[in-house]
PDB file of N, CA and C in Angstrom:
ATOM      1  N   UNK A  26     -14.078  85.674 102.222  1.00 46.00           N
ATOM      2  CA  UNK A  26     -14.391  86.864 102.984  1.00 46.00           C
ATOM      3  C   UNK A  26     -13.721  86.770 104.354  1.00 46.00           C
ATOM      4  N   UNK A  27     -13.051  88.024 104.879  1.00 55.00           N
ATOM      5  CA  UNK A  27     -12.426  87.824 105.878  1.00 55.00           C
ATOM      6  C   UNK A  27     -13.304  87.438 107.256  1.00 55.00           C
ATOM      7  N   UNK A  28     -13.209  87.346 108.089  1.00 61.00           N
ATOM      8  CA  UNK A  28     -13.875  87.503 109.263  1.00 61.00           C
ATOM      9  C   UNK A  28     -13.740  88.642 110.289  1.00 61.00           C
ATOM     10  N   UNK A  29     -14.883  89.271 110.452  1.00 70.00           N
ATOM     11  CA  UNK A  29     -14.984  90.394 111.159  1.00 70.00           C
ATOM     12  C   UNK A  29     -14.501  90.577 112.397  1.00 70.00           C
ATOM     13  N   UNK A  30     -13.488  91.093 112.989  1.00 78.00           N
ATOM     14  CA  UNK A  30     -13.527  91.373 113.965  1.00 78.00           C
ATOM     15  C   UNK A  30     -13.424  92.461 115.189  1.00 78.00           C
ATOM     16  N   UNK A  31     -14.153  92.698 116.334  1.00 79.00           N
ATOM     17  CA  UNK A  31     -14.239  94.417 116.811  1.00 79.00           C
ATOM     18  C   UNK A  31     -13.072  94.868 116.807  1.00 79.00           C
ATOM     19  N   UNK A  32     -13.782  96.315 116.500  1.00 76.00           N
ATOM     20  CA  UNK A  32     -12.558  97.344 116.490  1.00 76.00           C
ATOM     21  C   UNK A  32     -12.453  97.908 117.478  1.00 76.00           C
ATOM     22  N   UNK A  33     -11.734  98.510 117.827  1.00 77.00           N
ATOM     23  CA  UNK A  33     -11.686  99.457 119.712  1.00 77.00           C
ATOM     24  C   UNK A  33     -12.860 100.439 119.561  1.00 77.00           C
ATOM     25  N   UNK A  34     -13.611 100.164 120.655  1.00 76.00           N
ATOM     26  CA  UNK A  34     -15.012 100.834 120.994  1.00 76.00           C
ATOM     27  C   UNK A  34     -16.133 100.637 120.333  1.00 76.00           C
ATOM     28  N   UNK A  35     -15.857  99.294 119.373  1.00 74.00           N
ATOM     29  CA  UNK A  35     -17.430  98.927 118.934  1.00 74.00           C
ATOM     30  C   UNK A  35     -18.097  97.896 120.194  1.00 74.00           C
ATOM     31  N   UNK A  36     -19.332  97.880 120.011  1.00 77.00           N
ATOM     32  CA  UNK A  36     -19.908  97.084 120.743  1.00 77.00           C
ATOM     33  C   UNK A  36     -20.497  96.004 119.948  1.00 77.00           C
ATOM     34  N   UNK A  37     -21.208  95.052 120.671  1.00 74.00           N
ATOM     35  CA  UNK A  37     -21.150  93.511 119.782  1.00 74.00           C
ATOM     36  C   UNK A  37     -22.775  93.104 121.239  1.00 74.00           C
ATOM     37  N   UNK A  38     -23.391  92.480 120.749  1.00 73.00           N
ATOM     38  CA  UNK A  38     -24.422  91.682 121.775  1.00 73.00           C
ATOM     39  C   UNK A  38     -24.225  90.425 122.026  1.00 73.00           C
ATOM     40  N   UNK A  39     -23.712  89.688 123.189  1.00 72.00           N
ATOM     41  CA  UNK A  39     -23.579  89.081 122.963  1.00 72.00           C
ATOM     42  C   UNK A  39     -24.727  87.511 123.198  1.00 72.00           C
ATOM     43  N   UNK A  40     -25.855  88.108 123.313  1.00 67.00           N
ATOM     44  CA  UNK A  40     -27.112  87.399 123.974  1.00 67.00           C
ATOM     45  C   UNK A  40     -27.408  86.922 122.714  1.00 67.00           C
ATOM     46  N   UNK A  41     -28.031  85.028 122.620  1.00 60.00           N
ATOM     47  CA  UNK A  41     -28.603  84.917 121.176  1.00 60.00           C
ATOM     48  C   UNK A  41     -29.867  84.387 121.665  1.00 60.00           C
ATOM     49  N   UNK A  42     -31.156  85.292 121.869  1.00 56.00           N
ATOM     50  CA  UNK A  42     -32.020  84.480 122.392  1.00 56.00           C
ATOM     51  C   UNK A  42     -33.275  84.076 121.186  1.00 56.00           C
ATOM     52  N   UNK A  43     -34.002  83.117 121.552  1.00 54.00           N
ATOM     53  CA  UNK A  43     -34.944  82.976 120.463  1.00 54.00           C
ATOM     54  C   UNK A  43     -34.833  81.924 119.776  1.00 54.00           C
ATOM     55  N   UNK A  44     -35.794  81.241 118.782  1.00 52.00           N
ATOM     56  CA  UNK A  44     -35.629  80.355 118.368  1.00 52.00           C
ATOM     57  C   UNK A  44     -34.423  80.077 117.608  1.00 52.00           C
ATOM     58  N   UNK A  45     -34.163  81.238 117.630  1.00 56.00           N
ATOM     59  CA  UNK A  45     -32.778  81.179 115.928  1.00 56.00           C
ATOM     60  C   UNK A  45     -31.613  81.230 116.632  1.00 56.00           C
ATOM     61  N   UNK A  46     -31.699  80.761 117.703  1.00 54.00           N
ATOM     62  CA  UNK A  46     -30.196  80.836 118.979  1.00 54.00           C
ATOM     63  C   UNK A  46     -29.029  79.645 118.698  1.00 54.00           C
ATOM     64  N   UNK A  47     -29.817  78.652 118.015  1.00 57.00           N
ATOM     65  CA  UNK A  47     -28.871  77.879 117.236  1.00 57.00           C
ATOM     66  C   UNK A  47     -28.394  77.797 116.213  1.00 57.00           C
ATOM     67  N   UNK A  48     -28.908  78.818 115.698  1.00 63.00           N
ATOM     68  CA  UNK A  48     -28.468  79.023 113.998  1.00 63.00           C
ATOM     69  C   UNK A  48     -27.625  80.398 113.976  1.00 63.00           C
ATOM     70  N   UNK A  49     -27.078  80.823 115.113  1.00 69.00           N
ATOM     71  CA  UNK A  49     -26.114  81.339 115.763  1.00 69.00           C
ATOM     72  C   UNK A  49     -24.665  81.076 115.497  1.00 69.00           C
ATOM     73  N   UNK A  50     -24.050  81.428 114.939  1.00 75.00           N
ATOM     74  CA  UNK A  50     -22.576  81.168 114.858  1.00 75.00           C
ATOM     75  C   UNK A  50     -21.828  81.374 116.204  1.00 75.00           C
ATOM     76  N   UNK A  51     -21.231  80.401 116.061  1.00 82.00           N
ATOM     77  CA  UNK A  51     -20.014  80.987 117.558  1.00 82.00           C
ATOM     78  C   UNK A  51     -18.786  81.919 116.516  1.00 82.00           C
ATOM     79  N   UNK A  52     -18.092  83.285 117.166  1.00 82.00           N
ATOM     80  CA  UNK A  52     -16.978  83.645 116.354  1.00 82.00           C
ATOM     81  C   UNK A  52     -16.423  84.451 117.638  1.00 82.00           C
ATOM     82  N   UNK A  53     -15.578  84.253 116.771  1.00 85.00           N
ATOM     83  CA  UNK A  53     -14.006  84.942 117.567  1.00 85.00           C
ATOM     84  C   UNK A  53     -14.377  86.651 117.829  1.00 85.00           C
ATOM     85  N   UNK A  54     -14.356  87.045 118.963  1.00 89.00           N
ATOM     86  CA  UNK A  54     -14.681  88.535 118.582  1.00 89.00           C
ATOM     87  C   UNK A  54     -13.348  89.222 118.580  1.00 89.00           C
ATOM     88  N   UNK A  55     -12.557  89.223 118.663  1.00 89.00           N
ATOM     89  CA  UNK A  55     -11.016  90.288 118.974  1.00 89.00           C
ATOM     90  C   UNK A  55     -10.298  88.911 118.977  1.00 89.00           C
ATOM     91  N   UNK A  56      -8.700  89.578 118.574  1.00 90.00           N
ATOM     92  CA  UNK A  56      -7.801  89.054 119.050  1.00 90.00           C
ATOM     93  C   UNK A  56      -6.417  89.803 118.729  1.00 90.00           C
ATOM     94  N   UNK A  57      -5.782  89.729 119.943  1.00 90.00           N
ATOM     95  CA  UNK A  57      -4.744  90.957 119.741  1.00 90.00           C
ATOM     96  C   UNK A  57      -3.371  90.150 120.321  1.00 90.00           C
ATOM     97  N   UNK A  58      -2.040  90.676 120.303  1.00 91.00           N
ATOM     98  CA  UNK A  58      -1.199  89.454 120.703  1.00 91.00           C
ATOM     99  C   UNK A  58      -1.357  88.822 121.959  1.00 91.00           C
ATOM    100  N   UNK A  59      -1.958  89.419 122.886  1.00 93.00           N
ATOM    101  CA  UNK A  59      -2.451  89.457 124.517  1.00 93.00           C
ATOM    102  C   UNK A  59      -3.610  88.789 124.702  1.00 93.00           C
ATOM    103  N   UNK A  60      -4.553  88.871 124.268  1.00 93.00           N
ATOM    104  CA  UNK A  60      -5.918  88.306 124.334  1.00 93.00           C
ATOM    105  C   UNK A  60      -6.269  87.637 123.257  1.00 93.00           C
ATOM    106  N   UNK A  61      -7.625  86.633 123.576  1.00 93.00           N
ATOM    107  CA  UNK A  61      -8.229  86.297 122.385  1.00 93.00           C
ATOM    108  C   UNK A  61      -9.732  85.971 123.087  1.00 93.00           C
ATOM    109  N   UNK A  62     -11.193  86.444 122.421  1.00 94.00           N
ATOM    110  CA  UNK A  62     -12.130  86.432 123.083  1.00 94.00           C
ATOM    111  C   UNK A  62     -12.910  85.949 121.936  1.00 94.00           C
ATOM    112  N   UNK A  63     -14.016  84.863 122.390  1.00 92.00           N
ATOM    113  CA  UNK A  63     -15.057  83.744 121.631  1.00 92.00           C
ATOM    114  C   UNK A  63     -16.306  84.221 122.094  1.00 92.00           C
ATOM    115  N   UNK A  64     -17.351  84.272 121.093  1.00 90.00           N
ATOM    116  CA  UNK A  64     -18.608  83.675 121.976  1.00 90.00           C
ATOM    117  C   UNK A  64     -19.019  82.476 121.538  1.00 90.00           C
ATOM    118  N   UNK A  65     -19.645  81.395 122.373  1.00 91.00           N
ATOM    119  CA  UNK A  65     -19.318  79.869 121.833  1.00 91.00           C
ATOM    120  C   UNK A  65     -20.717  79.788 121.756  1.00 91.00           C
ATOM    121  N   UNK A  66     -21.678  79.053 120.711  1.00 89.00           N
ATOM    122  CA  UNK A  66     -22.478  78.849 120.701  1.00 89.00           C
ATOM    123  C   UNK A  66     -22.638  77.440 120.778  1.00 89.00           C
ATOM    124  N   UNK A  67     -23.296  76.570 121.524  1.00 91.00           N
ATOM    125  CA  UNK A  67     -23.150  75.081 121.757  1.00 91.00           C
ATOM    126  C   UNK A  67     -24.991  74.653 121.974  1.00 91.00           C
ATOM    127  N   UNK A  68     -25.362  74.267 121.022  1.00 91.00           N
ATOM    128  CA  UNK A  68     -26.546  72.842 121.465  1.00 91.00           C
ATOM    129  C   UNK A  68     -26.519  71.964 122.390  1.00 91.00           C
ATOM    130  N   UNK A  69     -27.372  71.409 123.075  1.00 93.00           N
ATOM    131  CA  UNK A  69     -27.481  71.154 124.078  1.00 93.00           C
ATOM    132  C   UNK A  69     -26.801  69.311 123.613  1.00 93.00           C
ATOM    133  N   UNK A  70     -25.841  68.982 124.542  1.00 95.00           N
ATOM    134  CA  UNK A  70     -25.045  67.699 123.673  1.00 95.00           C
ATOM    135  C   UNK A  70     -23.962  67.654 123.432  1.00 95.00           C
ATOM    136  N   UNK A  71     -23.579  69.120 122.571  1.00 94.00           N
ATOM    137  CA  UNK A  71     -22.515  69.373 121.970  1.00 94.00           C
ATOM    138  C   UNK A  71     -21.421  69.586 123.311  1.00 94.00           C
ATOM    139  N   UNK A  72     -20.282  69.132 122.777  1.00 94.00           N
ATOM    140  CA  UNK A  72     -18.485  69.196 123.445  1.00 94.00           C
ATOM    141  C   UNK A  72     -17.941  70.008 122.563  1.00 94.00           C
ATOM    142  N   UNK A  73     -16.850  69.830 123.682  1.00 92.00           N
ATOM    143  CA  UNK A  73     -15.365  70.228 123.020  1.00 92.00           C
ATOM    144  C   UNK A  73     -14.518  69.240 123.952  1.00 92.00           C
ATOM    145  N   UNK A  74     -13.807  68.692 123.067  1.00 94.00           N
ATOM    146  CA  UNK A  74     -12.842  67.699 124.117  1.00 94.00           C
ATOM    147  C   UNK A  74     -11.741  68.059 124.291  1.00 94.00           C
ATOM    148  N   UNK A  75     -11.752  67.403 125.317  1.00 96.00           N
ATOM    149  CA  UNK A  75     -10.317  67.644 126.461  1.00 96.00           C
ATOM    150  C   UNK A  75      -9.051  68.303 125.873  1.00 96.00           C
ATOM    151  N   UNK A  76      -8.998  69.561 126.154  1.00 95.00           N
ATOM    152  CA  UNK A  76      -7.262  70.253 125.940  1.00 95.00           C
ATOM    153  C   UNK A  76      -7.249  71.319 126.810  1.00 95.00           C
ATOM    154  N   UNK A  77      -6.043  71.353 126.538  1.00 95.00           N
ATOM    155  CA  UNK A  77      -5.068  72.751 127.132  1.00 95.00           C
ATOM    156  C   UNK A  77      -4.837  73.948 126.609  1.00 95.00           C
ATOM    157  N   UNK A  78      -4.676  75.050 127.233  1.00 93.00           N
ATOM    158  CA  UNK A  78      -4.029  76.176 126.462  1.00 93.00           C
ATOM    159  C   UNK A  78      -2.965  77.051 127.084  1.00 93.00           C
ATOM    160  N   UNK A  79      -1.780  77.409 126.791  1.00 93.00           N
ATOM    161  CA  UNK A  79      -1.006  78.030 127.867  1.00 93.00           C
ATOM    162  C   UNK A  79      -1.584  79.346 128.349  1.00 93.00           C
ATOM    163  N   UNK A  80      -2.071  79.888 128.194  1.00 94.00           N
ATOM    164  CA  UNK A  80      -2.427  81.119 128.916  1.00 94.00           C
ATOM    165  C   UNK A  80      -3.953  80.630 129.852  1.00 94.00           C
ATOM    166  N   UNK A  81      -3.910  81.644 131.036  1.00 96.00           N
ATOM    167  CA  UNK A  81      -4.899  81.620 132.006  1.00 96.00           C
ATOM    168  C   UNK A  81      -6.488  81.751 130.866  1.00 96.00           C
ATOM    169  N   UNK A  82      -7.121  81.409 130.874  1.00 96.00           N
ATOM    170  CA  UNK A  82      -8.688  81.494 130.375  1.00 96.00           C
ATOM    171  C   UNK A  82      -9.957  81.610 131.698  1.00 96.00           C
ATOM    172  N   UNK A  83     -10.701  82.677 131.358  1.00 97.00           N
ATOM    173  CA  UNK A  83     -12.176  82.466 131.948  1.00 97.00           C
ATOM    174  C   UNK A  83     -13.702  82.366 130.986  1.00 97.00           C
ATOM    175  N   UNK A  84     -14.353  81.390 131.241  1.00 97.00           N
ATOM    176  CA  UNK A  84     -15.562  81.417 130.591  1.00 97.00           C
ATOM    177  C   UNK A  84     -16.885  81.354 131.764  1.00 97.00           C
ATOM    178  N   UNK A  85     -17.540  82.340 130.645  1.00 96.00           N
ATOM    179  CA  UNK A  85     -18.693  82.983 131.292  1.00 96.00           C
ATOM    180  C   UNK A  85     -19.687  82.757 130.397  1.00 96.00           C
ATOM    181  N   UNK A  86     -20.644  82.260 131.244  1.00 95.00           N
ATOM    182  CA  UNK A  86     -22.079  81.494 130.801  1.00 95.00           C
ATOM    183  C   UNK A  86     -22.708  82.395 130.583  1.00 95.00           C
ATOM    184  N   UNK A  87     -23.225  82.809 129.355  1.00 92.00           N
ATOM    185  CA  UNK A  87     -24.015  83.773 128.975  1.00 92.00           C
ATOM    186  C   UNK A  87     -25.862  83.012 129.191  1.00 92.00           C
ATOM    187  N   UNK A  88     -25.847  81.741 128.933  1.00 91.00           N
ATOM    188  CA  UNK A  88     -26.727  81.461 128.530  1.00 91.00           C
ATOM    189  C   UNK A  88     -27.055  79.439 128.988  1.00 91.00           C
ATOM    190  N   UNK A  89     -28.043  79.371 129.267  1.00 93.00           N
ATOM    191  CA  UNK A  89     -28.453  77.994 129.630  1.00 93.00           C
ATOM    192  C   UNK A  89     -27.117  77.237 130.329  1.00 93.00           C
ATOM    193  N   UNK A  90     -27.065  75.948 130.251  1.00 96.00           N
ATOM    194  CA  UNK A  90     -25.850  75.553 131.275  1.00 96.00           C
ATOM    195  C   UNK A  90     -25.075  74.702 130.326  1.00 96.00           C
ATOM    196  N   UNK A  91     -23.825  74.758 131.064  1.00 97.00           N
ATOM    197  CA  UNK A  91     -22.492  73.649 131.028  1.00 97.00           C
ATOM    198  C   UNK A  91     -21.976  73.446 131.846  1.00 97.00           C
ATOM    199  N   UNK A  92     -21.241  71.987 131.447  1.00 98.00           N
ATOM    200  CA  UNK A  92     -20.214  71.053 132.660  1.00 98.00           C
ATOM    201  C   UNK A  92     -18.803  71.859 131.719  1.00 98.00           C
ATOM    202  N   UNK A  93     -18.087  72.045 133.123  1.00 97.00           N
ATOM    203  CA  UNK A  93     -16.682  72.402 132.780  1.00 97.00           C
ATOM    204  C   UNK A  93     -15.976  71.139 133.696  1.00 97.00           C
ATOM    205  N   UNK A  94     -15.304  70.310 132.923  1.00 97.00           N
ATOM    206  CA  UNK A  94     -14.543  69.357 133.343  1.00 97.00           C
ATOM    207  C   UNK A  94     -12.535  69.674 133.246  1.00 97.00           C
ATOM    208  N   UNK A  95     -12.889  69.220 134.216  1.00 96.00           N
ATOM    209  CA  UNK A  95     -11.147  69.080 134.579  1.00 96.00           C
ATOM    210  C   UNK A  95     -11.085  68.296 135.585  1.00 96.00           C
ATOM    211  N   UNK A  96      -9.717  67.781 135.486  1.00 94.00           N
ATOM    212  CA  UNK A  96      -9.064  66.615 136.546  1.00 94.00           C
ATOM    213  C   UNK A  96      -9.672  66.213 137.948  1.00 94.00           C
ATOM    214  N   UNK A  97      -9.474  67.658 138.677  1.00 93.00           N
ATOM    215  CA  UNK A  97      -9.804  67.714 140.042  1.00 93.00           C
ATOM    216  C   UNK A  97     -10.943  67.868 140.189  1.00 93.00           C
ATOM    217  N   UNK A  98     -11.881  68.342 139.065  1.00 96.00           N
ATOM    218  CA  UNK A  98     -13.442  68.713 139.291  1.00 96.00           C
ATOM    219  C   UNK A  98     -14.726  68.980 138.253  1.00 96.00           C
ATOM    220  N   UNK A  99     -15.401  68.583 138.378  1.00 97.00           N
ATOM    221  CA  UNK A  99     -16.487  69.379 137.058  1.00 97.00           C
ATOM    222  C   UNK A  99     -17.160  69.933 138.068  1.00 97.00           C
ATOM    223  N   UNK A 100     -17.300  71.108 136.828  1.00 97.00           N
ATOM    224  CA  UNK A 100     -18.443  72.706 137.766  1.00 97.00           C
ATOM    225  C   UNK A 100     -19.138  72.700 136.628  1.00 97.00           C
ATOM    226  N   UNK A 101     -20.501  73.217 137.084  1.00 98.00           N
ATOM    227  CA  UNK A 101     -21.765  73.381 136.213  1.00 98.00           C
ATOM    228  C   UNK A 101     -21.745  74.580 136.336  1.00 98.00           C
ATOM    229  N   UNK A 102     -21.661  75.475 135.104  1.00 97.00           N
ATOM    230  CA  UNK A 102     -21.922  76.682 134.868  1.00 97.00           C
ATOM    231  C   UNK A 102     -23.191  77.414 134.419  1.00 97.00           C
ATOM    232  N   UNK A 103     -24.069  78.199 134.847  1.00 97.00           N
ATOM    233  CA  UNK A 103     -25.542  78.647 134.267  1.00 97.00           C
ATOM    234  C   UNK A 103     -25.430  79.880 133.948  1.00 97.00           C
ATOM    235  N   UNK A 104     -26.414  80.360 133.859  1.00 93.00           N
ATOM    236  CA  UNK A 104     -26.151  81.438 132.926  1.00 93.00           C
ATOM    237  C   UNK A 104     -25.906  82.755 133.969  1.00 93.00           C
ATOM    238  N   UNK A 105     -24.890  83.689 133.481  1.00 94.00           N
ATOM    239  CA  UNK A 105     -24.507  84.789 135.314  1.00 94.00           C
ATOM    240  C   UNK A 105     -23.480  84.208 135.647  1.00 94.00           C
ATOM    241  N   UNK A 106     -22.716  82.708 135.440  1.00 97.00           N
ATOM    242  CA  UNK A 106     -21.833  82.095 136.362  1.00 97.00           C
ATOM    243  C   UNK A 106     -20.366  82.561 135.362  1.00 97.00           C
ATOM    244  N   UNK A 107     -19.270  82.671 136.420  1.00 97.00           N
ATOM    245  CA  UNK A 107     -17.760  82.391 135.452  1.00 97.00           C
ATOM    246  C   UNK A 107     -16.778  81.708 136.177  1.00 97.00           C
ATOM    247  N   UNK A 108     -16.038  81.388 135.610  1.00 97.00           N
ATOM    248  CA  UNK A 108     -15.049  80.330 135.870  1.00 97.00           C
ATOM    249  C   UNK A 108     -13.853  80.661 135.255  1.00 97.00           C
ATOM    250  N   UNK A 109     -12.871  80.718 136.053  1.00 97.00           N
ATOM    251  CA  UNK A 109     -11.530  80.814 135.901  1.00 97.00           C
ATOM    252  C   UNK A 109     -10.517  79.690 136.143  1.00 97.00           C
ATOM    253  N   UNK A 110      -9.463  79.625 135.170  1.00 96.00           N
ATOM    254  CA  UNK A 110      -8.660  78.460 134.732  1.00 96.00           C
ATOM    255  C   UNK A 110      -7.358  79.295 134.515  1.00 96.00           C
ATOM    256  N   UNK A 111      -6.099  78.663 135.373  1.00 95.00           N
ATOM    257  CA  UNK A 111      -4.947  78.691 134.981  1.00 95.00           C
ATOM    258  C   UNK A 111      -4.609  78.001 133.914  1.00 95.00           C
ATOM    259  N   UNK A 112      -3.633  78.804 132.974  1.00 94.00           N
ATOM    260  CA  UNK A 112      -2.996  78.037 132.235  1.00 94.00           C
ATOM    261  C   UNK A 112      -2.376  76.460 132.184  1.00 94.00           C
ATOM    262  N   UNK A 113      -2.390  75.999 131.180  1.00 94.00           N
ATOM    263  CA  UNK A 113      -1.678  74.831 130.969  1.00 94.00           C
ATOM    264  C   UNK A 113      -2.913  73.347 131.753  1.00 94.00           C
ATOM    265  N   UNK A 114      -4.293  74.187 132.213  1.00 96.00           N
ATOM    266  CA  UNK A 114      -4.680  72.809 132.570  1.00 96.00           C
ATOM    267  C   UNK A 114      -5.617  71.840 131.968  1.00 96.00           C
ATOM    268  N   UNK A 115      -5.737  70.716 131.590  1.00 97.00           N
ATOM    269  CA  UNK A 115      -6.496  70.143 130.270  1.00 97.00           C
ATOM    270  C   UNK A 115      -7.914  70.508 131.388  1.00 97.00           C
ATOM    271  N   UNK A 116      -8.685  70.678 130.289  1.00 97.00           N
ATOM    272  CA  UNK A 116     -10.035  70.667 130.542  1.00 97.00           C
ATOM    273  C   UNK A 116     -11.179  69.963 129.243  1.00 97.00           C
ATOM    274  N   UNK A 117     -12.549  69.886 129.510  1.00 97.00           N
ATOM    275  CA  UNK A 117     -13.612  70.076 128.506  1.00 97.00           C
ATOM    276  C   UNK A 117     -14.298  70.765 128.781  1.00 97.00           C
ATOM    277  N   UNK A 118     -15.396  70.905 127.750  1.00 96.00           N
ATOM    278  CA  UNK A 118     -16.593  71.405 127.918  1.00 96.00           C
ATOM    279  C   UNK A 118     -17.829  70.705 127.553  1.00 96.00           C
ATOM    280  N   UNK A 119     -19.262  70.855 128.070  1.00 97.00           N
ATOM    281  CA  UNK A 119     -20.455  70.130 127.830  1.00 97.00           C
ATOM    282  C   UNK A 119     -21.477  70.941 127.393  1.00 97.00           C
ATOM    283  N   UNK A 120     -22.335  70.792 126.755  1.00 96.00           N
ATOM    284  CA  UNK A 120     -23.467  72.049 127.044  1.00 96.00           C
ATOM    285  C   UNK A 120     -24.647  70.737 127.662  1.00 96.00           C
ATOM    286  N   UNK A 121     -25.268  71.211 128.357  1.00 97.00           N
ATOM    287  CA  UNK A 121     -26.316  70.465 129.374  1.00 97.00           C
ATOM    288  C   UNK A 121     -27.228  70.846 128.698  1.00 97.00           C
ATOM    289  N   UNK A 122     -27.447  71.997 128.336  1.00 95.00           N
ATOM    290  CA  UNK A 122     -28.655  72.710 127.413  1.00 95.00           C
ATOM    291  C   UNK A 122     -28.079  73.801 126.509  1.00 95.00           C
ATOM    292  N   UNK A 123     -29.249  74.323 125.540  1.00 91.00           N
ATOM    293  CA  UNK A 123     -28.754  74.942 124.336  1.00 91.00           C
ATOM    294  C   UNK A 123     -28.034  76.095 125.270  1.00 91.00           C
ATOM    295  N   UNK A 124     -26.775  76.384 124.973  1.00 92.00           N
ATOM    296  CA  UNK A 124     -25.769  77.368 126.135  1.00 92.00           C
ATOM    297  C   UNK A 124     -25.242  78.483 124.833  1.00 92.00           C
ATOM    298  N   UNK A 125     -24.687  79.335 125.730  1.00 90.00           N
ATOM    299  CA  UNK A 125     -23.602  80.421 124.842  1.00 90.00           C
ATOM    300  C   UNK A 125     -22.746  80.957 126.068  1.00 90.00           C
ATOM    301  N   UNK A 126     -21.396  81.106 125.232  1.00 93.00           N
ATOM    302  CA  UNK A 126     -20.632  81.298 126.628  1.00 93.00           C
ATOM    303  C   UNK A 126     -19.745  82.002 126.182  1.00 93.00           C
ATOM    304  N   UNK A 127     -19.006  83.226 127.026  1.00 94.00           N
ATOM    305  CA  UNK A 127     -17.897  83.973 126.612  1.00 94.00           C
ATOM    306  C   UNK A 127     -16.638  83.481 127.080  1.00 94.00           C
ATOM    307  N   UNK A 128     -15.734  83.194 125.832  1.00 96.00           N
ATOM    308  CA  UNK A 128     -14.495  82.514 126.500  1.00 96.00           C
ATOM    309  C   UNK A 128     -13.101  83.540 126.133  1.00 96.00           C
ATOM    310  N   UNK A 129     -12.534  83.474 127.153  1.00 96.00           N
ATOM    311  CA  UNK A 129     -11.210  84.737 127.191  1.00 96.00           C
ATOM    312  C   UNK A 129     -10.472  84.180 127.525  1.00 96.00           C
ATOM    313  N   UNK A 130      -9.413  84.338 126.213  1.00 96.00           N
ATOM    314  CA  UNK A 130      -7.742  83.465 126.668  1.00 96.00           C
ATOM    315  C   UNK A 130      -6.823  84.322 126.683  1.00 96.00           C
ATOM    316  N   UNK A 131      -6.183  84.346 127.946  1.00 96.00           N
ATOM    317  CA  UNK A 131      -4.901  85.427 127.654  1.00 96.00           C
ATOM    318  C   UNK A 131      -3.572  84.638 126.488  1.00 96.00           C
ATOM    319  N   UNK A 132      -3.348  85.154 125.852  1.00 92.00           N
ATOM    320  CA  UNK A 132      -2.249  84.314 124.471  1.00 92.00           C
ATOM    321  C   UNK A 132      -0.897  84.317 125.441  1.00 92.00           C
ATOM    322  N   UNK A 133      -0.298  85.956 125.956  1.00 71.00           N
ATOM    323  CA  UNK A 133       0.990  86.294 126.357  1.00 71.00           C
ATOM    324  C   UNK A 133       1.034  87.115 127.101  1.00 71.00           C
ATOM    325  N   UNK A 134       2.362  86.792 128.187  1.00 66.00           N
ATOM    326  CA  UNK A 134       2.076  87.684 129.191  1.00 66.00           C
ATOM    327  C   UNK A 134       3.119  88.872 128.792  1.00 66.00           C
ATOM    328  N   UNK A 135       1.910  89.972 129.533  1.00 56.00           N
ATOM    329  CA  UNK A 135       3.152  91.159 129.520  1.00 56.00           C
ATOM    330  C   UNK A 135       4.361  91.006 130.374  1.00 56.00           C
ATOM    331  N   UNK A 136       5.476  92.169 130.581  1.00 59.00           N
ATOM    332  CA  UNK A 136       6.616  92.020 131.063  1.00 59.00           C
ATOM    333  C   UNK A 136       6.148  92.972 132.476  1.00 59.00           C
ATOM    334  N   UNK A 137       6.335  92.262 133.285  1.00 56.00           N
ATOM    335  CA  UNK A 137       6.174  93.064 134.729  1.00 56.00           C
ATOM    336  C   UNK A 137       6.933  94.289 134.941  1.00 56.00           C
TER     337      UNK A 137
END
């Protein structure tokens, strides 16, 4: 089965609250040659280790907290908080507690 993803002008929730917040899938919501947008669902524990991506990315804490690690710094993100990342810089991620987070990668840039 394919995987669903929005069409122009659907809407999507992206809040998973409740006990069943972990039995939550994280999925890809869009992706077009320009963008690509996640909602990440992470247990409190759970990573993602250290990489890169060439395009600029911001993630936004929908929900409980994470460490965003990179070189020069880790920032704790809560829920309301976002964080922006140039391209090309390795980072991780932590969840401190059961978290959900919206992550937006630009893929390619347009032509000025």
């Amino acid at each position: 089965m394919a995987i669903h993803h929005l069409l122009s002008g659907e809407v999507v929730n992206l809040q998973v609250l409740g006990r069943d917040a972990l039995d939550t899938q994280s999925i890809a919501l869009f992706k077009t040659a320009q963008l690509e947008v996640m909602r990440l669902v992470l247990p409190a524990g759970r990573s993602m280790p250290t990489h890169a991506v060439a395009g600029e990315i911001t993630v936004q804490c929908l929900q409980g907290s994470v460490a965003f690690e990179m070189p020069a710094a880790t920032q704790i993100l809560s829920a309301g908080q976002l964080l922006y990342l140039s391209g090309g810089e390795p980072h991780s991620l932590m969840a401190l507690e059961d978290a959900c987070v919206l992550l937006t990668v630009v893929l390619a840039r347009t032509a000025d």
